[in-house]
Amino acid sequence: MSRRGRVLGVCLWVALATQPARAEQAARSLRLIGTAPGAHDAVPTAFVIDARVKPGDGEFQSTIEGWFAAITTPATSGELSGTCVEKHCALAVDLDGSKLAITGDFGDAAGPVPARFALKDDQDKPVQDGAATLSPLTGDVPGLGALAAPDAIDGAAFDDLLMWAHEIVSSGSPNTDAVPDGFARDSLASWQREKDRLATGLIFVADLDQLRSERMVAMKSAGWTPLGDTAHGWSGGYPAALLPKADPAGGEQRFASADGKARLVVAVDPPMSSDAFDAFVETTTADRAGRNHVNTTRVNADLEARFEEGGVVTVAVYHNREGGLARLVFTYPADQSDTFEPFDAILQRQFRAGDDLKR
């Protein structure tokens, strides 16, 4: 091979080897505290940006995703996204229909840096703009406390805390995000509001401590009892204090309330073909007279469903795998929703089946 050929070969090898290395670079945290003295109405005068920076498509490009929150009243917050080219960044924040843009050289800010903000209303009409200053957040958020570490909790674990606090979490497959998403942040803000705290959606150390403590108390009160068989690829749990009567039958595990009106059935049935599962989903989720408050979510071979019919609430989960169909069905009287409804999402999300599911 000629020298030129060897050089080209080395260059090609370096290029190919560098691309996956770049793709595998870990995201880094970007936490900034900002002030905008001239801001008013929807734009806060003091705010925090809690985001993650990931490598972008280009060599000098990166992407940003995270959360924006006012740290003074009135509370306002929303998901943010944007891009950086080297240190120059442009962010967009969704504030209840209005769009806030923040630009400046803050991608690698080591101290205060000037920035600009601009707000457009829901008709895309500019309503205000002005100057801001962004600085690295290196300590507590003034008046609110210390943020939890960026990797303190992942999306699934945070959803679990919110469910036990009876807050809404996103439906569908279990959360696999490395950090809590915008939906979870909104639910956290609702919880903070209920606790008479500023509803920022920012995850503070004190919030995590309290949520974890409250979950332990709630689980003990409910008599939460694990279910599952790791050798057969599934797991779950149930509130034994509310469903104290166990009555297994065949391959089903059955539990009931003291009066027998609330019932939980868990089983692993024979697997369905893809076409059979499609037909099953269509039948299960079909609209029909007398069925109300229908909420269904399908993600590939997983189905979550909830509906009310004939005065009875049905909560169901199905996980179809090559080795079996994991099934959970929880029913209870609609007039007892105050007692049982808080466990709808918990039962659904705690019921898991892996690819190794088998009967």
CSV table of C-alpha atoms in Angstrom, one decimal:
chain,number,residue,atom,x,y,z
A,1,MET,CA,0.0,0.0,0.0
A,2,SER,CA,1.3,3.5,-0.8
A,3,ARG,CA,2.0,6.0,1.9
A,4,ARG,CA,-1.0,8.0,0.8
A,5,GLY,CA,-3.2,5.0,1.0
A,6,ARG,CA,-1.9,4.2,4.5
A,7,VAL,CA,-2.6,7.8,5.6
A,8,LEU,CA,-6.1,7.7,4.2
A,9,GLY,CA,-6.7,4.4,6.0
A,10,VAL,CA,-5.5,5.8,9.3
A,11,CYS,CA,-7.7,8.9,8.9
A,12,LEU,CA,-10.7,6.8,8.1
A,13,TRP,CA,-10.1,4.6,11.1
A,14,VAL,CA,-9.8,7.6,13.4
A,15,ALA,CA,-13.0,9.1,12.0
A,16,LEU,CA,-14.9,5.9,12.5
A,17,ALA,CA,-13.5,5.3,15.9
A,18,THR,CA,-14.2,8.9,17.0
A,19,GLN,CA,-17.9,8.9,16.1
A,20,PRO,CA,-19.1,6.2,18.6
A,21,ALA,CA,-16.8,7.7,21.2
A,22,ARG,CA,-18.5,11.0,20.8
A,23,ALA,CA,-22.0,9.4,20.9
A,24,GLU,CA,-21.2,7.7,24.1
A,25,GLN,CA,-20.0,10.8,25.9
A,26,ALA,CA,-22.0,11.2,29.1
A,27,ALA,CA,-24.3,14.1,29.5
A,28,ARG,CA,-23.1,16.8,31.9
A,29,SER,CA,-25.1,19.0,34.3
A,30,LEU,CA,-25.8,22.6,33.6
A,31,ARG,CA,-27.2,24.5,36.6
A,32,LEU,CA,-27.6,28.2,36.3
A,33,ILE,CA,-29.2,30.9,38.4
A,34,GLY,CA,-30.5,33.9,36.5
A,35,THR,CA,-31.7,37.4,37.1
A,36,ALA,CA,-33.7,39.6,34.8
A,37,PRO,CA,-34.4,42.9,36.7
A,38,GLY,CA,-36.5,44.4,33.9
A,39,ALA,CA,-38.8,41.3,33.4
A,40,HIS,CA,-42.4,41.4,34.4
A,41,ASP,CA,-45.7,39.3,34.2
A,42,ALA,CA,-44.9,35.8,32.8
A,43,VAL,CA,-41.1,36.3,32.9
A,44,PRO,CA,-39.7,36.0,36.4
A,45,THR,CA,-37.0,38.3,37.7
A,46,ALA,CA,-35.1,35.5,39.3
A,47,PHE,CA,-35.0,31.9,38.1
A,48,VAL,CA,-33.0,28.6,37.9
A,49,ILE,CA,-32.1,26.5,34.9
A,50,ASP,CA,-31.6,22.8,35.8
A,51,ALA,CA,-30.5,21.1,32.6
A,52,ARG,CA,-28.4,18.4,31.0
A,53,VAL,CA,-26.0,19.1,28.1
A,54,LYS,CA,-25.5,16.3,25.6
A,55,PRO,CA,-23.2,16.1,22.5
A,56,GLY,CA,-25.0,17.2,19.4
A,57,ASP,CA,-24.6,16.2,15.7
A,58,GLY,CA,-21.7,18.5,15.0
A,59,GLU,CA,-18.3,18.5,16.5
A,60,PHE,CA,-18.8,21.8,18.3
A,61,GLN,CA,-22.6,21.4,18.8
A,62,SER,CA,-24.5,20.3,21.9
A,63,THR,CA,-28.1,19.9,22.9
A,64,ILE,CA,-29.7,21.0,26.2
A,65,GLU,CA,-32.8,19.6,27.9
A,66,GLY,CA,-34.1,20.3,31.3
A,67,TRP,CA,-36.3,22.5,33.5
A,68,PHE,CA,-36.8,26.3,34.0
A,69,ALA,CA,-38.3,27.6,37.2
A,70,ALA,CA,-39.0,31.0,38.8
A,71,ILE,CA,-37.6,31.1,42.3
A,72,THR,CA,-39.8,34.1,43.4
A,73,THR,CA,-43.5,34.4,43.3
A,74,PRO,CA,-45.6,34.1,41.2
A,75,ALA,CA,-44.5,30.5,40.5
A,76,THR,CA,-43.9,29.7,36.9
A,77,SER,CA,-42.0,26.8,35.4
A,78,GLY,CA,-41.7,24.6,32.3
A,79,GLU,CA,-39.6,22.3,30.2
A,80,LEU,CA,-36.7,23.8,28.3
A,81,SER,CA,-34.7,22.7,25.3
A,82,GLY,CA,-32.0,24.2,23.1
A,83,THR,CA,-28.7,24.0,21.4
A,84,CYS,CA,-25.2,25.4,21.9
A,85,VAL,CA,-22.5,26.0,19.4
A,86,GLU,CA,-19.4,26.0,21.5
A,87,LYS,CA,-20.3,28.3,24.4
A,88,HIS,CA,-23.1,30.2,22.7
A,89,CYS,CA,-26.5,28.8,23.6
A,90,ALA,CA,-30.2,29.4,22.7
A,91,LEU,CA,-32.9,28.0,24.9
A,92,ALA,CA,-36.7,27.8,24.5
A,93,VAL,CA,-39.0,27.4,27.4
A,94,ASP,CA,-42.7,26.6,27.3
A,95,LEU,CA,-44.5,28.7,29.9
A,96,ASP,CA,-48.2,27.7,29.7
A,97,GLY,CA,-48.5,28.5,26.0
A,98,SER,CA,-46.1,31.5,26.0
A,99,LYS,CA,-42.6,30.9,24.6
A,100,LEU,CA,-39.6,32.2,26.4
A,101,ALA,CA,-36.2,32.4,24.6
A,102,ILE,CA,-32.9,32.9,26.4
A,103,THR,CA,-29.7,33.4,24.5
A,104,GLY,CA,-26.1,34.0,25.6
A,105,ASP,CA,-22.6,32.6,25.9
A,106,PHE,CA,-23.4,30.5,29.0
A,107,GLY,CA,-22.6,27.0,27.7
A,108,ASP,CA,-19.5,26.8,29.9
A,109,ALA,CA,-20.1,29.7,32.2
A,110,ALA,CA,-17.6,29.9,35.1
A,111,GLY,CA,-19.0,33.2,36.4
A,112,PRO,CA,-21.7,35.8,35.6
A,113,VAL,CA,-22.4,36.1,31.9
A,114,PRO,CA,-24.8,38.5,30.1
A,115,ALA,CA,-27.8,37.0,28.3
A,116,ARG,CA,-31.0,38.2,26.6
A,117,PHE,CA,-34.6,37.0,27.0
A,118,ALA,CA,-37.6,37.4,24.7
A,119,LEU,CA,-41.2,36.3,25.3
A,120,LYS,CA,-43.8,35.6,22.7
A,121,ASP,CA,-47.5,35.0,23.5
A,122,ASP,CA,-49.6,32.0,22.3
A,123,GLN,CA,-50.2,33.9,19.1
A,124,ASP,CA,-46.4,34.1,18.5
A,125,LYS,CA,-46.5,37.9,19.1
A,126,PRO,CA,-43.5,39.4,20.9
A,127,VAL,CA,-44.6,40.9,24.2
A,128,GLN,CA,-41.3,41.7,26.0
A,129,ASP,CA,-37.6,41.3,25.9
A,130,GLY,CA,-34.6,42.4,27.9
A,131,ALA,CA,-31.3,41.7,29.6
A,132,ALA,CA,-30.5,38.9,32.0
A,133,THR,CA,-27.5,37.7,33.8
A,134,LEU,CA,-26.7,34.0,34.3
A,135,SER,CA,-24.3,32.5,36.8
A,136,PRO,CA,-23.3,29.0,37.8
A,137,LEU,CA,-25.5,27.7,40.7
A,138,THR,CA,-22.8,26.6,43.2
A,139,GLY,CA,-24.8,26.5,46.4
A,140,ASP,CA,-28.3,26.7,47.7
A,141,VAL,CA,-31.1,28.3,45.8
A,142,PRO,CA,-31.7,31.5,47.8
A,143,GLY,CA,-34.6,31.0,50.2
A,144,LEU,CA,-35.4,27.5,49.0
A,145,GLY,CA,-32.5,25.3,49.9
A,146,ALA,CA,-30.2,22.8,48.2
A,147,LEU,CA,-31.0,21.0,45.0
A,148,ALA,CA,-30.6,17.3,44.9
A,149,ALA,CA,-27.5,16.1,43.0
A,150,PRO,CA,-28.2,15.8,39.2
A,151,ASP,CA,-27.9,12.0,39.5
A,152,ALA,CA,-29.7,11.6,42.8
A,153,ILE,CA,-32.7,9.8,41.3
A,154,ASP,CA,-33.7,8.4,38.0
A,155,GLY,CA,-37.1,8.7,36.2
A,156,ALA,CA,-38.6,5.4,37.4
A,157,ALA,CA,-37.7,5.9,41.0
A,158,PHE,CA,-39.0,9.4,41.0
A,159,ASP,CA,-42.3,8.3,39.4
A,160,ASP,CA,-42.5,5.7,42.2
A,161,LEU,CA,-42.2,8.4,44.9
A,162,LEU,CA,-44.8,10.6,43.2
A,163,MET,CA,-47.3,7.7,42.9
A,164,TRP,CA,-47.1,7.0,46.6
A,165,ALA,CA,-47.7,10.7,47.1
A,166,HIS,CA,-50.8,10.3,45.0
A,167,GLU,CA,-49.6,12.5,42.2
A,168,ILE,CA,-50.1,11.9,38.5
A,169,VAL,CA,-47.4,10.2,36.5
A,170,SER,CA,-47.2,9.5,32.8
A,171,SER,CA,-48.8,6.3,31.6
A,172,GLY,CA,-47.3,3.5,29.5
A,173,SER,CA,-44.2,1.6,29.8
A,174,PRO,CA,-42.0,2.1,32.9
A,175,ASN,CA,-39.9,5.2,32.8
A,176,THR,CA,-36.4,4.5,31.7
A,177,ASP,CA,-35.1,8.1,31.7
A,178,ALA,CA,-31.9,8.8,33.5
A,179,VAL,CA,-33.5,11.8,35.2
A,180,PRO,CA,-37.1,12.9,35.9
A,181,ASP,CA,-38.9,14.3,32.9
A,182,GLY,CA,-41.0,17.3,32.5
A,183,PHE,CA,-44.3,15.5,33.3
A,184,ALA,CA,-42.8,14.4,36.6
A,185,ARG,CA,-41.5,17.9,37.3
A,186,ASP,CA,-45.1,19.2,36.8
A,187,SER,CA,-46.4,16.6,39.3
A,188,LEU,CA,-43.7,17.6,41.8
A,189,ALA,CA,-44.8,21.2,41.4
A,190,SER,CA,-48.3,20.2,42.3
A,191,TRP,CA,-47.0,18.3,45.4
A,192,GLN,CA,-44.9,21.3,46.4
A,193,ARG,CA,-48.0,23.6,46.1
A,194,GLU,CA,-50.0,21.2,48.3
A,195,LYS,CA,-47.2,21.5,50.9
A,196,ASP,CA,-47.4,25.3,50.8
A,197,ARG,CA,-44.0,25.5,49.1
A,198,LEU,CA,-43.2,27.5,46.0
A,199,ALA,CA,-44.2,25.3,43.1
A,200,THR,CA,-41.0,25.2,41.2
A,201,GLY,CA,-40.7,21.6,40.0
A,202,LEU,CA,-37.1,21.8,41.0
A,203,ILE,CA,-36.0,18.7,43.0
A,204,PHE,CA,-34.6,19.8,46.3
A,205,VAL,CA,-32.8,17.6,48.8
A,206,ALA,CA,-35.6,18.3,51.4
A,207,ASP,CA,-38.3,17.2,48.8
A,208,LEU,CA,-36.6,13.8,48.2
A,209,ASP,CA,-36.2,13.2,51.9
A,210,GLN,CA,-39.9,14.0,52.6
A,211,LEU,CA,-41.2,12.0,49.6
A,212,ARG,CA,-39.1,9.0,50.7
A,213,SER,CA,-40.3,9.3,54.3
A,214,GLU,CA,-43.9,9.6,53.3
A,215,ARG,CA,-43.6,6.6,50.9
A,216,MET,CA,-42.3,4.4,53.7
A,217,VAL,CA,-45.3,5.5,56.0
A,218,ALA,CA,-47.8,4.9,53.1
A,219,MET,CA,-46.4,1.5,52.2
A,220,LYS,CA,-46.6,0.4,55.9
A,221,SER,CA,-50.1,1.7,56.3
A,222,ALA,CA,-51.2,-0.1,53.1
A,223,GLY,CA,-49.5,-3.3,54.2
A,224,TRP,CA,-47.7,-3.3,50.8
A,225,THR,CA,-46.6,-6.9,50.1
A,226,PRO,CA,-44.3,-7.9,47.2
A,227,LEU,CA,-45.5,-10.4,44.6
A,228,GLY,CA,-43.7,-12.1,41.9
A,229,ASP,CA,-41.4,-14.9,40.8
A,230,THR,CA,-37.9,-13.8,39.6
A,231,ALA,CA,-37.4,-17.3,38.1
A,232,HIS,CA,-40.4,-16.7,35.9
A,233,GLY,CA,-39.6,-13.1,35.0
A,234,TRP,CA,-42.3,-11.0,36.7
A,235,SER,CA,-42.8,-8.9,39.8
A,236,GLY,CA,-45.4,-6.8,41.5
A,237,GLY,CA,-47.1,-6.0,44.8
A,238,TYR,CA,-50.4,-5.3,46.5
A,239,PRO,CA,-51.9,-3.5,49.5
A,240,ALA,CA,-52.6,-6.4,51.9
A,241,ALA,CA,-54.2,-4.1,54.5
A,242,LEU,CA,-57.0,-3.3,51.9
A,243,LEU,CA,-57.1,-6.7,50.3
A,244,PRO,CA,-56.6,-9.1,53.3
A,245,LYS,CA,-58.4,-12.1,51.9
A,246,ALA,CA,-56.2,-14.4,49.7
A,247,ASP,CA,-57.9,-17.0,47.7
A,248,PRO,CA,-55.7,-18.5,45.0
A,249,ALA,CA,-57.4,-20.6,42.3
A,250,GLY,CA,-55.5,-22.6,39.7
A,251,GLY,CA,-52.8,-20.4,38.2
A,252,GLU,CA,-54.3,-17.2,39.5
A,253,GLN,CA,-53.4,-15.3,42.7
A,254,ARG,CA,-56.5,-13.7,44.0
A,255,PHE,CA,-57.0,-11.1,46.8
A,256,ALA,CA,-60.1,-9.4,48.0
A,257,SER,CA,-61.2,-6.7,50.5
A,258,ALA,CA,-62.9,-7.7,53.7
A,259,ASP,CA,-66.4,-7.2,52.2
A,260,GLY,CA,-65.3,-9.0,49.0
A,261,LYS,CA,-66.3,-6.1,46.7
A,262,ALA,CA,-62.8,-5.1,45.7
A,263,ARG,CA,-60.8,-7.9,44.0
A,264,LEU,CA,-57.3,-8.3,42.6
A,265,VAL,CA,-56.3,-11.1,40.2
A,266,VAL,CA,-52.7,-11.7,39.1
A,267,ALA,CA,-51.7,-14.5,36.7
A,268,VAL,CA,-49.4,-15.5,33.9
A,269,ASP,CA,-51.4,-16.9,31.0
A,270,PRO,CA,-50.3,-18.6,27.8
A,271,PRO,CA,-48.7,-16.1,25.4
A,272,MET,CA,-50.7,-14.6,22.5
A,273,SER,CA,-49.5,-14.2,19.0
A,274,SER,CA,-49.0,-10.6,17.8
A,275,ASP,CA,-52.3,-10.7,15.8
A,276,ALA,CA,-54.2,-12.2,18.7
A,277,PHE,CA,-52.9,-9.6,21.1
A,278,ASP,CA,-53.9,-6.8,18.6
A,279,ALA,CA,-57.4,-8.3,18.5
A,280,PHE,CA,-57.5,-8.6,22.3
A,281,VAL,CA,-56.4,-4.9,22.7
A,282,GLU,CA,-59.1,-3.8,20.3
A,283,THR,CA,-61.8,-5.7,22.1
A,284,THR,CA,-60.6,-4.6,25.6
A,285,THR,CA,-60.4,-0.9,24.7
A,286,ALA,CA,-63.5,-0.7,22.5
A,287,ASP,CA,-66.1,2.0,23.2
A,288,ARG,CA,-69.4,0.7,24.3
A,289,ALA,CA,-72.5,2.0,26.0
A,290,GLY,CA,-72.3,2.3,29.7
A,291,ARG,CA,-68.5,2.4,29.8
A,292,ASN,CA,-67.1,5.7,31.1
A,293,HIS,CA,-63.9,7.4,32.2
A,294,VAL,CA,-61.9,5.2,29.8
A,295,ASN,CA,-58.1,5.6,29.8
A,296,THR,CA,-55.9,3.1,27.8
A,297,THR,CA,-52.3,3.2,26.9
A,298,ARG,CA,-50.6,0.6,24.7
A,299,VAL,CA,-46.8,0.5,24.1
A,300,ASN,CA,-45.8,-2.4,21.9
A,301,ALA,CA,-46.8,-5.6,23.7
A,302,ASP,CA,-47.9,-3.8,26.9
A,303,LEU,CA,-51.3,-2.5,27.7
A,304,GLU,CA,-52.7,-0.4,30.6
A,305,ALA,CA,-56.4,0.2,30.9
A,306,ARG,CA,-58.8,1.8,33.3
A,307,PHE,CA,-62.6,2.3,32.9
A,308,GLU,CA,-65.8,2.4,34.9
A,309,GLU,CA,-68.8,0.3,33.9
A,310,GLY,CA,-71.9,-0.7,35.8
A,311,GLY,CA,-70.7,1.1,39.0
A,312,VAL,CA,-67.4,-0.9,39.0
A,313,VAL,CA,-63.9,0.5,38.3
A,314,THR,CA,-61.6,-1.9,36.4
A,315,VAL,CA,-57.8,-1.3,36.4
A,316,ALA,CA,-55.8,-3.7,34.2
A,317,VAL,CA,-52.3,-4.4,33.0
A,318,TYR,CA,-51.2,-6.9,30.3
A,319,HIS,CA,-47.6,-7.7,29.3
A,320,ASN,CA,-47.4,-10.1,26.3
A,321,ARG,CA,-44.1,-11.9,26.0
A,322,GLU,CA,-42.9,-14.9,24.1
A,323,GLY,CA,-43.1,-17.1,27.2
A,324,GLY,CA,-46.5,-15.9,28.6
A,325,LEU,CA,-49.0,-13.1,29.1
A,326,ALA,CA,-48.7,-11.4,32.5
A,327,ARG,CA,-52.2,-10.2,33.6
A,328,LEU,CA,-53.3,-8.0,36.5
A,329,VAL,CA,-56.9,-7.0,36.9
A,330,PHE,CA,-58.1,-4.9,39.9
A,331,THR,CA,-61.8,-4.1,40.3
A,332,TYR,CA,-63.7,-2.2,43.0
A,333,PRO,CA,-67.0,-0.3,43.5
A,334,ALA,CA,-66.9,3.2,42.1
A,335,ASP,CA,-68.4,4.5,45.3
A,336,GLN,CA,-65.3,3.3,47.1
A,337,SER,CA,-62.8,5.1,44.9
A,338,ASP,CA,-61.5,7.3,47.7
A,339,THR,CA,-60.2,4.1,49.3
A,340,PHE,CA,-58.9,2.2,46.3
A,341,GLU,CA,-58.2,4.7,43.5
A,342,PRO,CA,-54.9,5.9,45.0
A,343,PHE,CA,-53.5,2.4,44.2
A,344,ASP,CA,-54.5,2.3,40.5
A,345,ALA,CA,-51.2,3.6,39.2
A,346,ILE,CA,-49.1,1.9,41.9
A,347,LEU,CA,-50.5,-1.5,41.0
A,348,GLN,CA,-50.1,-0.9,37.3
A,349,ARG,CA,-46.5,0.4,37.5
A,350,GLN,CA,-45.3,-2.1,40.1
A,351,PHE,CA,-46.5,-5.0,37.9
A,352,ARG,CA,-43.5,-5.7,35.6
A,353,ALA,CA,-42.6,-8.5,33.2
A,354,GLY,CA,-39.3,-9.0,31.5
A,355,ASP,CA,-38.4,-10.6,28.2
A,356,ASP,CA,-37.7,-13.8,30.2
A,357,LEU,CA,-41.3,-14.1,31.4
A,358,LYS,CA,-42.6,-17.7,31.4
A,359,ARG,CA,-45.4,-19.6,33.0
